[in-house]
CSV table of C-alpha atoms in Angstrom, one decimal:
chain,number,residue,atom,x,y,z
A,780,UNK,CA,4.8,-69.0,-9.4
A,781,UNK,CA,4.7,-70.7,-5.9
A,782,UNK,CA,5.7,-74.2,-7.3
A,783,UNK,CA,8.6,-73.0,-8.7
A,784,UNK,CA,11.4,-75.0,-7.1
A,785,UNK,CA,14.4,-73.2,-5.6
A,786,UNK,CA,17.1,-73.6,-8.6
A,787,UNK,CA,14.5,-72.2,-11.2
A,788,UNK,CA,14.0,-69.9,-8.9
A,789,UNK,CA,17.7,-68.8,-8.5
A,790,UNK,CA,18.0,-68.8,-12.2
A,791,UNK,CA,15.1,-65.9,-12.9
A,792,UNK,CA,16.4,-63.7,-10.4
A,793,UNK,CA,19.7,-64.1,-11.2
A,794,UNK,CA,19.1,-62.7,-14.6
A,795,UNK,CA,17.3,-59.3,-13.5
A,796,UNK,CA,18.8,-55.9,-12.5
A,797,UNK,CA,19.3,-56.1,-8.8
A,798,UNK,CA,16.1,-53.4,-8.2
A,799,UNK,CA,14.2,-55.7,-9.6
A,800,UNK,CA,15.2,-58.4,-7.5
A,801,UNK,CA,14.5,-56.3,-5.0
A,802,UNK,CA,10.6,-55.6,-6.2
A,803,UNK,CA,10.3,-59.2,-6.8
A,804,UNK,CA,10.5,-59.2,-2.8
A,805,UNK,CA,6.6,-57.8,-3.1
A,806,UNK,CA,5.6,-60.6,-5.2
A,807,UNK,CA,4.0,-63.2,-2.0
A,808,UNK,CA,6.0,-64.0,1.3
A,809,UNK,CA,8.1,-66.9,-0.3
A,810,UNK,CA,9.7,-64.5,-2.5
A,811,UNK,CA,10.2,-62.0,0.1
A,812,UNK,CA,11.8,-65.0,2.4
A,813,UNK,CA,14.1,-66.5,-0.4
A,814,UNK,CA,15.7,-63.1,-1.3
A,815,UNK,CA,16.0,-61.9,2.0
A,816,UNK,CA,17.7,-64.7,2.8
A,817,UNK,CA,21.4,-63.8,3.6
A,818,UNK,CA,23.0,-66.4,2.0
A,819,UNK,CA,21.0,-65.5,-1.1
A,820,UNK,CA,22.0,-61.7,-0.8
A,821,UNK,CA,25.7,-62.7,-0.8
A,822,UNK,CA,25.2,-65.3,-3.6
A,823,UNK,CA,23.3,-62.1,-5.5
A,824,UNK,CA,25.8,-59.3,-4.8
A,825,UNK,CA,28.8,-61.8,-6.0
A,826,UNK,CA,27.1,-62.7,-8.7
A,827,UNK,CA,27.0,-59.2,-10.0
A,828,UNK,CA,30.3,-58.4,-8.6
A,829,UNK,CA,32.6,-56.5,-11.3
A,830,UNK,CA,35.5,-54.3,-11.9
A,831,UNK,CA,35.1,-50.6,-12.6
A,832,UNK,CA,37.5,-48.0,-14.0
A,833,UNK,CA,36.8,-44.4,-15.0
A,834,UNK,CA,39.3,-42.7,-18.1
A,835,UNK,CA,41.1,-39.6,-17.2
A,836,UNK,CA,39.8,-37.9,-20.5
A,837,UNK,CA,36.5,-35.4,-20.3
A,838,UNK,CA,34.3,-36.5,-21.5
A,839,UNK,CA,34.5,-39.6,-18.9
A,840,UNK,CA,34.1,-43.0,-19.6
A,841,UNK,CA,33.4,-45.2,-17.1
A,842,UNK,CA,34.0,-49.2,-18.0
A,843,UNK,CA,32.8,-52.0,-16.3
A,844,UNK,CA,34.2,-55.8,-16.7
A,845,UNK,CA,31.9,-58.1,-14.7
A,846,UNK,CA,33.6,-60.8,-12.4
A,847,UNK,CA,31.1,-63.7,-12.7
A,848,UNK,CA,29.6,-62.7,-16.6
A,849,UNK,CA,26.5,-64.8,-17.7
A,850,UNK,CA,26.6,-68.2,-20.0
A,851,UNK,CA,30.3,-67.3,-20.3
A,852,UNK,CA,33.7,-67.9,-19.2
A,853,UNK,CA,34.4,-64.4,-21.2
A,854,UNK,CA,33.8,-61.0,-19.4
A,855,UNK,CA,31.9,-58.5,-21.4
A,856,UNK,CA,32.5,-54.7,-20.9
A,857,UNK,CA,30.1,-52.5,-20.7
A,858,UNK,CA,30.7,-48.4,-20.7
A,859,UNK,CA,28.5,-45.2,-20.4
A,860,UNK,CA,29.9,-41.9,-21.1
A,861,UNK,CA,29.6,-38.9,-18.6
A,862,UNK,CA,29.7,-35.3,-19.7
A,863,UNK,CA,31.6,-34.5,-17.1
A,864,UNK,CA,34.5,-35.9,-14.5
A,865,UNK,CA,33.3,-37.6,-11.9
A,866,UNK,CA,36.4,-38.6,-10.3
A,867,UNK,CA,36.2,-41.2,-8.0
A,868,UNK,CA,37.3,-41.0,-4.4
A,869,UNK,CA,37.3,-44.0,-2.3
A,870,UNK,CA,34.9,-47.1,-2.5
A,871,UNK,CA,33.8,-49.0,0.5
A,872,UNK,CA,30.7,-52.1,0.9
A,873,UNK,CA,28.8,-51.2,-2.6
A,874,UNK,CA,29.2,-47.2,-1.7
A,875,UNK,CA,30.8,-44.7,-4.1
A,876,UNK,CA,32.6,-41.3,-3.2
A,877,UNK,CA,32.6,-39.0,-6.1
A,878,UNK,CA,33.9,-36.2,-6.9
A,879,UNK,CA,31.8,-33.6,-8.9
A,880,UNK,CA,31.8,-30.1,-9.5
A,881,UNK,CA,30.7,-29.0,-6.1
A,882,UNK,CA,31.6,-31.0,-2.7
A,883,UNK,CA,31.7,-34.5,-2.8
A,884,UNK,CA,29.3,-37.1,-3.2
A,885,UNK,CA,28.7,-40.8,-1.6
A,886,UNK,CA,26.4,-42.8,-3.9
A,887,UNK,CA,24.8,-46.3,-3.9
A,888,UNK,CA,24.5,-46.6,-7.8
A,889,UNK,CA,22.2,-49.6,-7.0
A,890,UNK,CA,19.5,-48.2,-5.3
A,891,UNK,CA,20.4,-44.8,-6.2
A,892,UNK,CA,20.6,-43.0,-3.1
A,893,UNK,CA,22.8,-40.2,-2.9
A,894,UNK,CA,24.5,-37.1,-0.6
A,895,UNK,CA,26.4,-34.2,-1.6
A,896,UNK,CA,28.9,-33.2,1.2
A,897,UNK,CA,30.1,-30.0,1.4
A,898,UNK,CA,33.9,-29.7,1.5
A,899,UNK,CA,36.6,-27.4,1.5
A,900,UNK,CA,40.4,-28.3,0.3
A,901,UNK,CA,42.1,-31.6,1.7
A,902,UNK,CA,45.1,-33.7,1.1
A,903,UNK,CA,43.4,-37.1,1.0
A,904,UNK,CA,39.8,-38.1,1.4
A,905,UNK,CA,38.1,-41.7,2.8
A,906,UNK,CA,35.1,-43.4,3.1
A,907,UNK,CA,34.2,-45.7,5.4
A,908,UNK,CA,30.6,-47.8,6.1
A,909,UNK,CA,29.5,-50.1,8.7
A,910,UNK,CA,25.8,-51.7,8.4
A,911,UNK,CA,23.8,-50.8,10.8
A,912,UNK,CA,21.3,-53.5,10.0
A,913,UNK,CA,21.3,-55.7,6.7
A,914,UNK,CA,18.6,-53.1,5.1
A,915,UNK,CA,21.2,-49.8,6.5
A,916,UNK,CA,24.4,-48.8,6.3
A,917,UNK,CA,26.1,-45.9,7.8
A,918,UNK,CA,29.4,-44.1,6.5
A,919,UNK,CA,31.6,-41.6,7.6
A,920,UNK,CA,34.1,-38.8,5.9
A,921,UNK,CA,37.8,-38.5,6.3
A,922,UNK,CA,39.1,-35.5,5.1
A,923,UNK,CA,42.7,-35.1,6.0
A,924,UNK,CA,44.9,-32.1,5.7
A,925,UNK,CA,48.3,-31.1,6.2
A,926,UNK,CA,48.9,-28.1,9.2
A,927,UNK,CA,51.8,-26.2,9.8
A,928,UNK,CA,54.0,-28.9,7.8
A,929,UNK,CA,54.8,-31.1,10.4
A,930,UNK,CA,51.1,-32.7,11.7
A,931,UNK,CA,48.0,-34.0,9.9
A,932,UNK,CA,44.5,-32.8,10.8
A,933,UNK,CA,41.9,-34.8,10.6
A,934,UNK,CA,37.8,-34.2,9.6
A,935,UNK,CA,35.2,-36.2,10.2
A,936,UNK,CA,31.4,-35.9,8.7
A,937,UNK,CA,28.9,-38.5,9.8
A,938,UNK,CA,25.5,-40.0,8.3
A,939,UNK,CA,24.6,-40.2,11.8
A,940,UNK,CA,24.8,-35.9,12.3
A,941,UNK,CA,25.1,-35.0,8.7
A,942,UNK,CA,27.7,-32.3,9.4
A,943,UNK,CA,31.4,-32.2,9.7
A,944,UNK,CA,33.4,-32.1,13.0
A,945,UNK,CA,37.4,-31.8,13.7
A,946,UNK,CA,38.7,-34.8,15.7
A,947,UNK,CA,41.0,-34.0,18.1
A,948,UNK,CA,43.8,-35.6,16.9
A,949,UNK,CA,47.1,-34.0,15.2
A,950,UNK,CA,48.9,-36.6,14.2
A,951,UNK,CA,52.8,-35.7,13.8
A,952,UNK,CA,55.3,-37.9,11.2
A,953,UNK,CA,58.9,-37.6,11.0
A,954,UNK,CA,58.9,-37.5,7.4
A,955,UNK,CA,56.0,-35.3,6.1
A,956,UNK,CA,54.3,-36.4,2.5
A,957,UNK,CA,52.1,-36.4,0.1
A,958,UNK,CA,49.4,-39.0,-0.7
A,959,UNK,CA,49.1,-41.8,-3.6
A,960,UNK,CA,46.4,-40.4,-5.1
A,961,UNK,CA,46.5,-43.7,-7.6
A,962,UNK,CA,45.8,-46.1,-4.8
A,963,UNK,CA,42.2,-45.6,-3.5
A,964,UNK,CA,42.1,-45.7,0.3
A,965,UNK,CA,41.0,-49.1,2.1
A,966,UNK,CA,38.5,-49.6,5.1
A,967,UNK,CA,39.7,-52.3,7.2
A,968,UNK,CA,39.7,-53.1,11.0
A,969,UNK,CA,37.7,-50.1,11.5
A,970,UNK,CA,40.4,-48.3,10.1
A,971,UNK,CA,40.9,-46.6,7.1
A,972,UNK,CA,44.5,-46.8,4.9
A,973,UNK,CA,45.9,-44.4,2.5
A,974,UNK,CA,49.5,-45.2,1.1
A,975,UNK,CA,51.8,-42.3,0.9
A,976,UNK,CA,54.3,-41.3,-2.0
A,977,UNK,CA,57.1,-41.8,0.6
A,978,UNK,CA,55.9,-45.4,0.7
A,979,UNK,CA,54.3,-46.0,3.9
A,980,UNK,CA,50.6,-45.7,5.0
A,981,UNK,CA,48.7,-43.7,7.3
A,982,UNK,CA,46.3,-45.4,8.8
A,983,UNK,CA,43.3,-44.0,10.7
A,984,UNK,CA,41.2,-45.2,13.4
A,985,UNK,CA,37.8,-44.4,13.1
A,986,UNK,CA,36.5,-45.2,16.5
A,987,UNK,CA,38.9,-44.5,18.2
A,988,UNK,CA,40.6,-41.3,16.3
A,989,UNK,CA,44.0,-43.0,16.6
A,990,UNK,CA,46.7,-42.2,13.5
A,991,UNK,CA,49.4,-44.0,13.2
A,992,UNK,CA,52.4,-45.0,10.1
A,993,UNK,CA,52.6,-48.8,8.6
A,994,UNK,CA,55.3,-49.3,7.2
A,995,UNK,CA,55.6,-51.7,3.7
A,996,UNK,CA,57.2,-55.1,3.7
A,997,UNK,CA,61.0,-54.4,3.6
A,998,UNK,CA,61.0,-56.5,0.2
A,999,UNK,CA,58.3,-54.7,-1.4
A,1000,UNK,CA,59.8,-53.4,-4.6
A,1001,UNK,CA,59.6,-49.5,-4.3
A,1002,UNK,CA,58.3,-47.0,-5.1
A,1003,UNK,CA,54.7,-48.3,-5.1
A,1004,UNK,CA,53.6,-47.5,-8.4
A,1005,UNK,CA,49.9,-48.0,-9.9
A,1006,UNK,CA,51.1,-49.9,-12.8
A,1007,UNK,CA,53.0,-52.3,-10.7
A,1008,UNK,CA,51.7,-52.4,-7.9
A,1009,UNK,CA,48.3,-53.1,-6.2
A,1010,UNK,CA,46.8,-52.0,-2.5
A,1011,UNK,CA,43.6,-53.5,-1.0
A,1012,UNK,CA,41.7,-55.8,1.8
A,1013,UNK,CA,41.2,-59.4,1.1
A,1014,UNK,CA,39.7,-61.7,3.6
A,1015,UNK,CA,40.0,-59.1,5.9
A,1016,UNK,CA,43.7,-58.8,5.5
A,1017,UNK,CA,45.2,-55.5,4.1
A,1018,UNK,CA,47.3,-57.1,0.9
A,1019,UNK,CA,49.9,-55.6,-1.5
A,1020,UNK,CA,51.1,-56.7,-4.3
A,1021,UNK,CA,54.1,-56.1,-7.0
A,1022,UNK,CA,54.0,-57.5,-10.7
A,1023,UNK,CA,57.2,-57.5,-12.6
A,1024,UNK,CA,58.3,-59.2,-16.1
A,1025,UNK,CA,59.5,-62.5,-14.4
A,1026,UNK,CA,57.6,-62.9,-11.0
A,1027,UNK,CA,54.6,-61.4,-8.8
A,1028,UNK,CA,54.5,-61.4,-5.4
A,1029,UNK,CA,51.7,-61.0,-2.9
A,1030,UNK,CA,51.8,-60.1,0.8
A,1031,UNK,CA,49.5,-60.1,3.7
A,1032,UNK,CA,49.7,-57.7,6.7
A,1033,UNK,CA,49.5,-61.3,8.8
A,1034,UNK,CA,49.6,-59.8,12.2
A,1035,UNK,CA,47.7,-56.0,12.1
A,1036,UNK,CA,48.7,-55.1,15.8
A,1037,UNK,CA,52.4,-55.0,15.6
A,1038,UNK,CA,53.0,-54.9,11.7
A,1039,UNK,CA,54.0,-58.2,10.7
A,1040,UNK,CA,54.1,-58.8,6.7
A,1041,UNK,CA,54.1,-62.3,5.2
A,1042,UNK,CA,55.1,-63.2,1.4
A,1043,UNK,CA,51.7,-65.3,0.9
A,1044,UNK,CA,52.0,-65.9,-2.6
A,1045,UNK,CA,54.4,-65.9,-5.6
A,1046,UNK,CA,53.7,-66.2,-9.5
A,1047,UNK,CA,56.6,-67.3,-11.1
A,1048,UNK,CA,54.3,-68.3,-14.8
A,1049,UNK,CA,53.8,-65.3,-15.9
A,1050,UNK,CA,51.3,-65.1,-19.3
A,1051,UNK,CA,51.9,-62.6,-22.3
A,1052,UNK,CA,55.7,-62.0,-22.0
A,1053,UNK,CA,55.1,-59.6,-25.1
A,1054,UNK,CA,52.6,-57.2,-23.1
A,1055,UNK,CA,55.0,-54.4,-21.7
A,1056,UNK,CA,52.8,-53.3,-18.7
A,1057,UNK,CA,50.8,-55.6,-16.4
A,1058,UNK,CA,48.6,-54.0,-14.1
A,1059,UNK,CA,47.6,-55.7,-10.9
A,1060,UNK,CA,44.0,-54.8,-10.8
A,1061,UNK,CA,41.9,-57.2,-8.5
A,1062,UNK,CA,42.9,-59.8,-6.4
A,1063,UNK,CA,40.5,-61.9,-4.1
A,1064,UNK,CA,43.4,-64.9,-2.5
A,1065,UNK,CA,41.9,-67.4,-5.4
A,1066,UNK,CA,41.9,-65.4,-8.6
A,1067,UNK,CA,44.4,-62.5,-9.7
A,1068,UNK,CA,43.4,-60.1,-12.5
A,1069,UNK,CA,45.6,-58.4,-14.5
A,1070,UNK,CA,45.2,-55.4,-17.2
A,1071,UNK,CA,48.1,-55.4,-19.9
A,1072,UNK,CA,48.7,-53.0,-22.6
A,1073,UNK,CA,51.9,-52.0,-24.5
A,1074,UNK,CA,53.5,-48.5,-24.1
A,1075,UNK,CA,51.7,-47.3,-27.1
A,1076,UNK,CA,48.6,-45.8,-25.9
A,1077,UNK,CA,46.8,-46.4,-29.2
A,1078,UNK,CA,46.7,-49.9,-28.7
A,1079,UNK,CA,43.9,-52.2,-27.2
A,1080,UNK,CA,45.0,-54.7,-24.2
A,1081,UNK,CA,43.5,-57.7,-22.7
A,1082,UNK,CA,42.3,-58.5,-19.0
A,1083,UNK,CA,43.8,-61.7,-18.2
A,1084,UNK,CA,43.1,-63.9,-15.0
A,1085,UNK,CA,45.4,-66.1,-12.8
A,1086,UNK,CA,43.6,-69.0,-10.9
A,1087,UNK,CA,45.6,-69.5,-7.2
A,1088,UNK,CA,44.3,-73.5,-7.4
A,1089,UNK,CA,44.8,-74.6,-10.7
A,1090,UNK,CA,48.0,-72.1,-11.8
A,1091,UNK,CA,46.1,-71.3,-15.1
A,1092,UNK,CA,46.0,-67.9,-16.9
A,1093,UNK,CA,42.6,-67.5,-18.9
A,1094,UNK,CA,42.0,-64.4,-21.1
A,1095,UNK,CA,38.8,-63.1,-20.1
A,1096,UNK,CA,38.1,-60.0,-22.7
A,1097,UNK,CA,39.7,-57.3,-24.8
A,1098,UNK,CA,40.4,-53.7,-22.9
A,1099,UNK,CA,39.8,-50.8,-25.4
A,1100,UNK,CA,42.6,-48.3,-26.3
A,1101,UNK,CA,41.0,-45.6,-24.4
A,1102,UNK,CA,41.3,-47.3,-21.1
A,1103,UNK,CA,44.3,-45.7,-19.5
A,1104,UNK,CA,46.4,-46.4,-16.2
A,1105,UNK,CA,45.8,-43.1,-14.5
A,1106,UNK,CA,42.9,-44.1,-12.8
A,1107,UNK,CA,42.4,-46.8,-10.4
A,1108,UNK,CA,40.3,-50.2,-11.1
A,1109,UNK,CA,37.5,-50.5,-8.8
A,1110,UNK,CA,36.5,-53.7,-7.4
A,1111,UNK,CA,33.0,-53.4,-6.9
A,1112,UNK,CA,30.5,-55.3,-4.9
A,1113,UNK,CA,27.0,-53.8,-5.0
A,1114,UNK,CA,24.9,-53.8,-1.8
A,1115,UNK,CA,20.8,-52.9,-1.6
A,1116,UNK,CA,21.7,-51.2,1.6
A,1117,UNK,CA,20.0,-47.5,2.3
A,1118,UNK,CA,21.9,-44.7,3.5
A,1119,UNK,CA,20.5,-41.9,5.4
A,1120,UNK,CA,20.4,-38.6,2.9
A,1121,UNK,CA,19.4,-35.4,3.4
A,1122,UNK,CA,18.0,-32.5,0.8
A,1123,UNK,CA,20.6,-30.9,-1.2
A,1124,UNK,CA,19.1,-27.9,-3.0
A,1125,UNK,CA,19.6,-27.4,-6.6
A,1126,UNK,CA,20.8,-30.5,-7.9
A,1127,UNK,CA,21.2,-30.0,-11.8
A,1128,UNK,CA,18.9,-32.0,-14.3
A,1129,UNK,CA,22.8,-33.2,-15.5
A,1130,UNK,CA,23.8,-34.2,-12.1
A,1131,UNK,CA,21.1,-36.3,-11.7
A,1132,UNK,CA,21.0,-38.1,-15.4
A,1133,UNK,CA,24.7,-38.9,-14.3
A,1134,UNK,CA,23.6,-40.5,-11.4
A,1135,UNK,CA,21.2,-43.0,-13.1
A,1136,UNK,CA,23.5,-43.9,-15.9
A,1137,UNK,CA,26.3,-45.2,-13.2
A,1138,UNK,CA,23.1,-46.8,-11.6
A,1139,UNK,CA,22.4,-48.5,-14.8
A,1140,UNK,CA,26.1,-49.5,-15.3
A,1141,UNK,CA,26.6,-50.6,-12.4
A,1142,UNK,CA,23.2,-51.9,-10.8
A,1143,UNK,CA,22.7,-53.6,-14.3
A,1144,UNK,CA,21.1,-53.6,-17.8
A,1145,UNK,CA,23.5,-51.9,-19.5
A,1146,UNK,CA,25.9,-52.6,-22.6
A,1147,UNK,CA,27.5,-51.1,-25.2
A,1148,UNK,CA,27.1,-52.7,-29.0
A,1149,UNK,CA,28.9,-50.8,-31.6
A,1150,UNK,CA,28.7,-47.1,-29.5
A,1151,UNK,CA,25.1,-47.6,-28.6
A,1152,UNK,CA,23.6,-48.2,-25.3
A,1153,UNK,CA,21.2,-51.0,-25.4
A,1154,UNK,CA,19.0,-51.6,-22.3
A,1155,UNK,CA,18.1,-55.1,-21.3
A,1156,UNK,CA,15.4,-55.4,-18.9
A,1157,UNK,CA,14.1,-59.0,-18.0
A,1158,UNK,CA,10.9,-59.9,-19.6
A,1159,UNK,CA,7.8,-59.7,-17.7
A,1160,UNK,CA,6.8,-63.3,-18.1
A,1161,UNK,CA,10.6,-64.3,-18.0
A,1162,UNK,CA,9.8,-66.7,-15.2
A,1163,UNK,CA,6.9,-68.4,-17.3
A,1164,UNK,CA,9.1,-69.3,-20.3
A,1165,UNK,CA,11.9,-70.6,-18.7
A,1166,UNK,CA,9.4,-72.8,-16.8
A,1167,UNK,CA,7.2,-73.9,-19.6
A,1168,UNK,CA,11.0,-74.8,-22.1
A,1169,UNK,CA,12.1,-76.6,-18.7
A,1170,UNK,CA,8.9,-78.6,-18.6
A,1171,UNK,CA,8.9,-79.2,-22.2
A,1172,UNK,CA,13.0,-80.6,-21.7
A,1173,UNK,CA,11.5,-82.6,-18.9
């Protein structure tokens, strides 16, 4: 195993679930150098980068289209189905909040680690991680909710304490309003974002407990709706975007500090004229996905992606009819960071055999064939016959 050379290397663990990759890390101190090797964890975690979206239906399915799918230039969907709704919350650096019957929930579905938070009613929720090291993460808890009418109140629970605290802030806003619950909230500049139905967002410093309102480029088409319309971070920019039948635009919050919004890109070749709705569902400055589907709900759609560089639409795999566009796509990027966790007592046999089948979807080896889930774990002697059909090419 030690004269295998880097590439071949690369190839075998590229091709196992990331726990195993992480066990490999046992296997002699090379191993254990290469994959803790940042630029190999990056190169890992974007390899097996992918986009994830739960039905509004019980029972749940939750779909995932990877980003980078092997041997292919097609993606390949893979599903499991829940037996209950586990909504999802917020997403933030390879960390999931849920929301199941009781509290909420912040998961790693890599590594399985898990919390369930006690809460009581709120009118929008966050999550926000920073890494304390490249091995831990810690997160925090925003629960927000409306007092007296006129003022937000904000709640914070921390990994660091494990409880809940009230910040002192009571944040005030001329024009009082519910929450988008159809765009996820974003963690950026230590601050998280949530847009609001009167098309603004409130944004929230974590550090600092500092609110304050952003207001959307004066051009953005309004309302912000899910099915046009797309929120998220990208290069550590916050970035909206708008999708129509003749154009899509793309703007970057250019200058944070004192709100300055600049058109960064527009589309003007737009793919699929006949598809009635195009969903804006992942966008990373070089590729632009979208999901479109006709009006009929009983009909299946296609993902389709835009390349920035070349201007060149590519169909990358069929969407199932029971996909809908209630939910939001998550772009998710998995991380083999640990959280701190506590004991939660009584934890139902169901609860957890939900938990492991999202860590199977999304930490790898799962896909659906014809309504069955197949599990693909690597061979244990991968590594030996890709070496010896290599040497035998050589």
């Amino acid at each position: 195993m030690e004269d295998l050379c880097d590439n071949l290397l690369d190839d075998i663990l590229y091709r196992l679930p990331l726990k195993s990759v992480v066990t490999c890390k046992c296997i002699s101190k090379r191993f254990n150098t290469f994959i803790s090797d940042p630029g190999f964890e990056s190169k890992l975690f974007l390899h097996n980068s992918c986009i994830f979206h739960c039905t509004k239906d019980s029972p749940n399915f939750y779909f995932k289209v990877p980003l980078y799918p092997p041997n292919s230039d097609k993606a390949t969907e893979s599903s499991v189905k829940l037996p209950r709704r586990f909504k999802v919350l917020a997403y933030c650096s390879g960390l999931l909040l849920l929301l199941p019957t009781e509290g909420v929930l912040v998961l790693n579905p890599v590594t399985k680690r898990h919390q369930i938070i006690n809460i009581f009613h709120y009118d929008a929720i966050g999550l926000a991680v920073e890494p304390i090291s490249s091995s831990l993460h810690r997160y925090k808890v925003v629960r927000i909710g409306a007092r007296d009418g006129d003022s937000y109140q904000f709640d914070i629970f921390s990994s660091d304490t494990m409880s809940w605290r009230r910040s002192s802030t009571k944040f005030t806003c001329m024009v009082m309003s519910n929450f988008n619950n159809d765009a996820l909230p974003i963690y950026s500049h230590g601050t998280l974002h949530w847009i609001r139905k009167c098309n603004d967002i409130l944004a929230f410093d974590i550090e600092k407990e500092e609110a304050r309102i952003i207001e959307l480029p004066l051009n953005f088409p309004l309302p912000f709706e899910y099915w046009t319309s797309w929120f998220g971070v990208v290069n550590g920019l916050l970035t909206l975007i708008s999708t129509s039948s003749k154009e899509i635009l793309v703007w970057i919050l250019n200058d944070y500090k004192n709100v300055e919004w600049v058109l960064k890109t527009r589309i003007t070749y737009i793919i699929n004229s006949e598809w009635s709705i195009r969903i804006p569902i992942f966008y990373d400055g070089e590729r632009l996905v979208l999901y479109l589907r006709n009006v009929n709900a009983g009909e299946n759609g296609e993902f389709c992606m835009y390349d920035i560089a070349t201007d060149k639409w590519r169909k990358i795999g069929m969407v199932w009819a029971i996909l809908d566009n209630i939910r939001a796509f998550v772009p998710f990027v998995p991380s083999l960071a640990e959280i701190k966790t506590t004991t939660w007592p009584d934890v139902s046999t169901r609860v957890v055999q939900i938990l492991h089948k999202l860590s199977l979807l999304l930490g790898g080896g799962v896909t659906l064939k014809k309504d069955v889930l197949q599990l693909k774990w690597a061979e244990p002697n991968l590594y030996s016959k890709i070496h010896e059909r290599r040497c035998g090419e050589a």
